[in-house]
CSV table of C-alpha atoms in Angstrom, one decimal:
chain,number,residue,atom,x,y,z
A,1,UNK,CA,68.7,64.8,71.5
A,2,UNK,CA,66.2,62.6,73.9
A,3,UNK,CA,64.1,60.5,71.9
A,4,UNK,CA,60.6,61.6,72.5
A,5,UNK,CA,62.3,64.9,70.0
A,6,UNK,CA,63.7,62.8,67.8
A,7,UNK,CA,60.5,60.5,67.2
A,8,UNK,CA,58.8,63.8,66.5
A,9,UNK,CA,61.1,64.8,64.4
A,10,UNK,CA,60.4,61.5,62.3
A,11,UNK,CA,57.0,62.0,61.7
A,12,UNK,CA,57.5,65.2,59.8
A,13,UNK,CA,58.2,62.8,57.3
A,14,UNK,CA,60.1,60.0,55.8
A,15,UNK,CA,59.2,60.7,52.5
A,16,UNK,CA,59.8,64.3,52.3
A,17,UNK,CA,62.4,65.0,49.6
A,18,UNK,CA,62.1,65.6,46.2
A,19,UNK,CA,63.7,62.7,43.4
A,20,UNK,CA,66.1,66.0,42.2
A,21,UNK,CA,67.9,65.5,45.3
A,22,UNK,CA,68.3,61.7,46.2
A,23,UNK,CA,70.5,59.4,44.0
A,24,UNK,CA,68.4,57.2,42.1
A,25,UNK,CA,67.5,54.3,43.6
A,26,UNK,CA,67.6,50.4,42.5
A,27,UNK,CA,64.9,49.3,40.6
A,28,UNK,CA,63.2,46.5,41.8
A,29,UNK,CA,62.0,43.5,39.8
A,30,UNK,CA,58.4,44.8,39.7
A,31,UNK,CA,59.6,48.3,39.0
A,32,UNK,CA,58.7,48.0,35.1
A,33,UNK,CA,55.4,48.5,36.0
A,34,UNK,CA,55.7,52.0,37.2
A,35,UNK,CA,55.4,54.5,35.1
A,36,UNK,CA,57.1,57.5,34.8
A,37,UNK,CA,54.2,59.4,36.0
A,38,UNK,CA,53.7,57.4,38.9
A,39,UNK,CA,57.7,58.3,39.5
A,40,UNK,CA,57.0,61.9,39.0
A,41,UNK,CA,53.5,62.2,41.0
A,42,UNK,CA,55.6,60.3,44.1
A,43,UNK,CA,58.7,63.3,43.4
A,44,UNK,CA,56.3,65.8,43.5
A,45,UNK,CA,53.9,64.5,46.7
A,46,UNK,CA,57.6,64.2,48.4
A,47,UNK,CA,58.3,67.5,47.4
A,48,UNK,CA,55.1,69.1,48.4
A,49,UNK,CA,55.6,67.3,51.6
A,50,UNK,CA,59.4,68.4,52.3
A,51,UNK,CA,58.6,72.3,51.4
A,52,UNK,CA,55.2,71.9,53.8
A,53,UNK,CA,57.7,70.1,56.8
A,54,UNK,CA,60.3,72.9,56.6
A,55,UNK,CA,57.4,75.4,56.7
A,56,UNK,CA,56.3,73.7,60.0
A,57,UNK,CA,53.1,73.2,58.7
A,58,UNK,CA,51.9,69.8,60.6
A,59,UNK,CA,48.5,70.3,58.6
A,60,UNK,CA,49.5,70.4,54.8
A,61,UNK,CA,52.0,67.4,55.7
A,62,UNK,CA,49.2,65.0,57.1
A,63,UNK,CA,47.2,65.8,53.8
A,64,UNK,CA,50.0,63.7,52.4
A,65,UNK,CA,48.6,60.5,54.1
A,66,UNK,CA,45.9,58.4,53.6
A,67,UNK,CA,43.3,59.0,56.0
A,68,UNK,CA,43.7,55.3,57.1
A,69,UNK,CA,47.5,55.7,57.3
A,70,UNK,CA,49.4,54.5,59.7
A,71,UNK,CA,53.1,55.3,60.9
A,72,UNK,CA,55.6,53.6,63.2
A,73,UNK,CA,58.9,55.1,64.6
A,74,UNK,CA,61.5,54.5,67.2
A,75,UNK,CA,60.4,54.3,70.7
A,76,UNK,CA,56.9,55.9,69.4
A,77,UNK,CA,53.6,54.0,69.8
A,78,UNK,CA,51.9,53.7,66.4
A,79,UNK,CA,50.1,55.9,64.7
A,80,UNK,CA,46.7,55.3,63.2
A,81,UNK,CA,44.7,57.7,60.9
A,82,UNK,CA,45.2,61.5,60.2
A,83,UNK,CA,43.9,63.1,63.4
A,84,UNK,CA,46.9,61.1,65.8
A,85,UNK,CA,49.0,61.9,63.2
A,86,UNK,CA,48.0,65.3,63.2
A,87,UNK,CA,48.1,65.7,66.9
A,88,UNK,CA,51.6,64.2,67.4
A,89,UNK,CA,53.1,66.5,64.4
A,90,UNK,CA,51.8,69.5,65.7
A,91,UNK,CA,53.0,68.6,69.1
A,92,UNK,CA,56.7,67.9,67.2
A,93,UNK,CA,56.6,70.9,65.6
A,94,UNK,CA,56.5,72.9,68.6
A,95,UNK,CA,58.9,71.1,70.3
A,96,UNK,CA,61.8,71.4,67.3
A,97,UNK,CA,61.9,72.8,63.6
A,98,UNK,CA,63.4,70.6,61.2
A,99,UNK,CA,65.8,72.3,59.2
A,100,UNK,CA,67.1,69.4,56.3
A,101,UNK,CA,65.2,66.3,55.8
A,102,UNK,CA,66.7,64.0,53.1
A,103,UNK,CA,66.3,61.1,52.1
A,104,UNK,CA,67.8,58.5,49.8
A,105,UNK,CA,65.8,55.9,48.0
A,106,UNK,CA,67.7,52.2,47.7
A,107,UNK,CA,65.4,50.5,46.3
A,108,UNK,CA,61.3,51.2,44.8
A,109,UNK,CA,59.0,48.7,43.6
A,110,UNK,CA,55.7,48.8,43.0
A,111,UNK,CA,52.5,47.8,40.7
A,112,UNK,CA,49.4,49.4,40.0
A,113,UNK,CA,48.4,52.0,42.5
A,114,UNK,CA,51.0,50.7,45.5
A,115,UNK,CA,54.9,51.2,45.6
A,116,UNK,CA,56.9,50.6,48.3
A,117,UNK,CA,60.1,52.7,48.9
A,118,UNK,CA,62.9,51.8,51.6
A,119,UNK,CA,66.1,53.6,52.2
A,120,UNK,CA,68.0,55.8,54.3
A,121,UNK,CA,67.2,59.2,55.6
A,122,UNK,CA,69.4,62.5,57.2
A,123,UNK,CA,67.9,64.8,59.1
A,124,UNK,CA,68.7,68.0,61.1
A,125,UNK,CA,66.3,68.6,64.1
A,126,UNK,CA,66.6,71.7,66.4
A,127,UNK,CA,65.1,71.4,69.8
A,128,UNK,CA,63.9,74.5,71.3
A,129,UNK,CA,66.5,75.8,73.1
A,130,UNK,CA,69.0,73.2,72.0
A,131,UNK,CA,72.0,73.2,69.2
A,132,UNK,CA,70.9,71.3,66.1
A,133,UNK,CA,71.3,67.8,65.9
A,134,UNK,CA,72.0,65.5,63.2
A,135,UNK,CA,70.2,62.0,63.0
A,136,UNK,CA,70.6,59.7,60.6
A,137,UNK,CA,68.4,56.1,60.2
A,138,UNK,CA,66.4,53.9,57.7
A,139,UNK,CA,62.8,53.7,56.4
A,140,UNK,CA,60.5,52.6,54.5
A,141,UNK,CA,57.4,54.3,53.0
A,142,UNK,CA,54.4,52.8,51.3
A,143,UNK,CA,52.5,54.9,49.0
A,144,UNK,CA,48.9,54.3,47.4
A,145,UNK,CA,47.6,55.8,44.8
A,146,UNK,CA,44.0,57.7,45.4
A,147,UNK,CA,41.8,60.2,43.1
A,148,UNK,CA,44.8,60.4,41.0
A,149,UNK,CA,47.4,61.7,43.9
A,150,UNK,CA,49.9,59.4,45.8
A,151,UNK,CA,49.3,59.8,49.3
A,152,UNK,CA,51.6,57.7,51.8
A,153,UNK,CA,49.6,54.9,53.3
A,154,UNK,CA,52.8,53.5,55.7
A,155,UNK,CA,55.1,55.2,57.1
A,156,UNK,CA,58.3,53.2,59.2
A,157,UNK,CA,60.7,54.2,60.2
A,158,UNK,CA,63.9,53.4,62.1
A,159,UNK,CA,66.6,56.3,63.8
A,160,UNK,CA,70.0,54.5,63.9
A,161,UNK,CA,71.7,57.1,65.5
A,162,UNK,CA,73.7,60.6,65.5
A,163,UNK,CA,76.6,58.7,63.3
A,164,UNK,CA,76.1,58.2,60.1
A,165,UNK,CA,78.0,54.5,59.8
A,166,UNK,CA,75.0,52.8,61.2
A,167,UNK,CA,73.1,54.0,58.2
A,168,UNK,CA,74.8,55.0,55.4
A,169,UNK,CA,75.7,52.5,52.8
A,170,UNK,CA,79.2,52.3,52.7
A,171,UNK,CA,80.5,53.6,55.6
């Protein structure tokens, strides 16, 4: 898959799978500080996020950002605030539907209304008129907390390659 596909393909979001289906992750040495709400309202926003990506629905995923987000991916320029986020997932969603985002949490911290989340990520992209590729790589996802909902405020995120050794602890 070339790369402009597979940086779309990032964007649709590196935070966009529910707790249920990742292993839990590491807690980090400010992790007791999180609360189990603030565990649950980050499962559910990734969650509503994942359902939204699979949909291809570019709109309801950016609502899952802060408005002064900003998002960096392999061999993409960076992203700055919800309307070049907007325009660049729209623009990926055209190009390739994303069939299985997952991703798996290593390690969470956090205090207050910020928590930062890194780990590795699996995704299935199909480019129009191509076979479906697999992509594996790393990221790592800040969230803030605003008006009561956690809304991802950094987004970065790193495509390893179409083997998962690179990526995968373990292998």
């Amino acid at each position: 898959m070339n790369h402009t596909v597979r940086r779309r393909a990032t964007i649709v979001f590196i935070a966009a799978t529910a707790l249920g289906s990742c292993r839990q992750p590491v807690a980090g040495p400010t992790s007791e500080t999180m609360t189990a709400a603030d565990t649950a309202g980050i499962g559910q926003a990734r969650a509503d996020m994942t359902r939204y990506l699979l949909a291809g629905d570019a709109t309801a995923v950016v609502a899952g950002y802060a408005d002064s987000a900003v998002f960096a991916g392999t061999g993409s320029a960076t992203l700055r605030g919800h309307a070049a986020l907007l325009a660049f997932l729209q623009t990926a969603l055209v190009a390739a539907k994303v069939t299985t985002f997952e991703l798996q949490p290593i390690l969470v911290v956090g205090r207050g209304g910020m928590v930062t989340e890194v780990g590795t990520q699996y995704e299935v992209v199909a480019p129009n008129g191509q076979p479906p590729q697999q992509v594996w790589g790393r990221y790592q996802v800040t969230w803030q907390r605003q008006g009561g909902q956690w809304k991802v405020l950094t987004d970065v995120s790193v495509d390893d390659s179409t083997h998962p050794g690179a990526s995968v602890p373990g292998k």
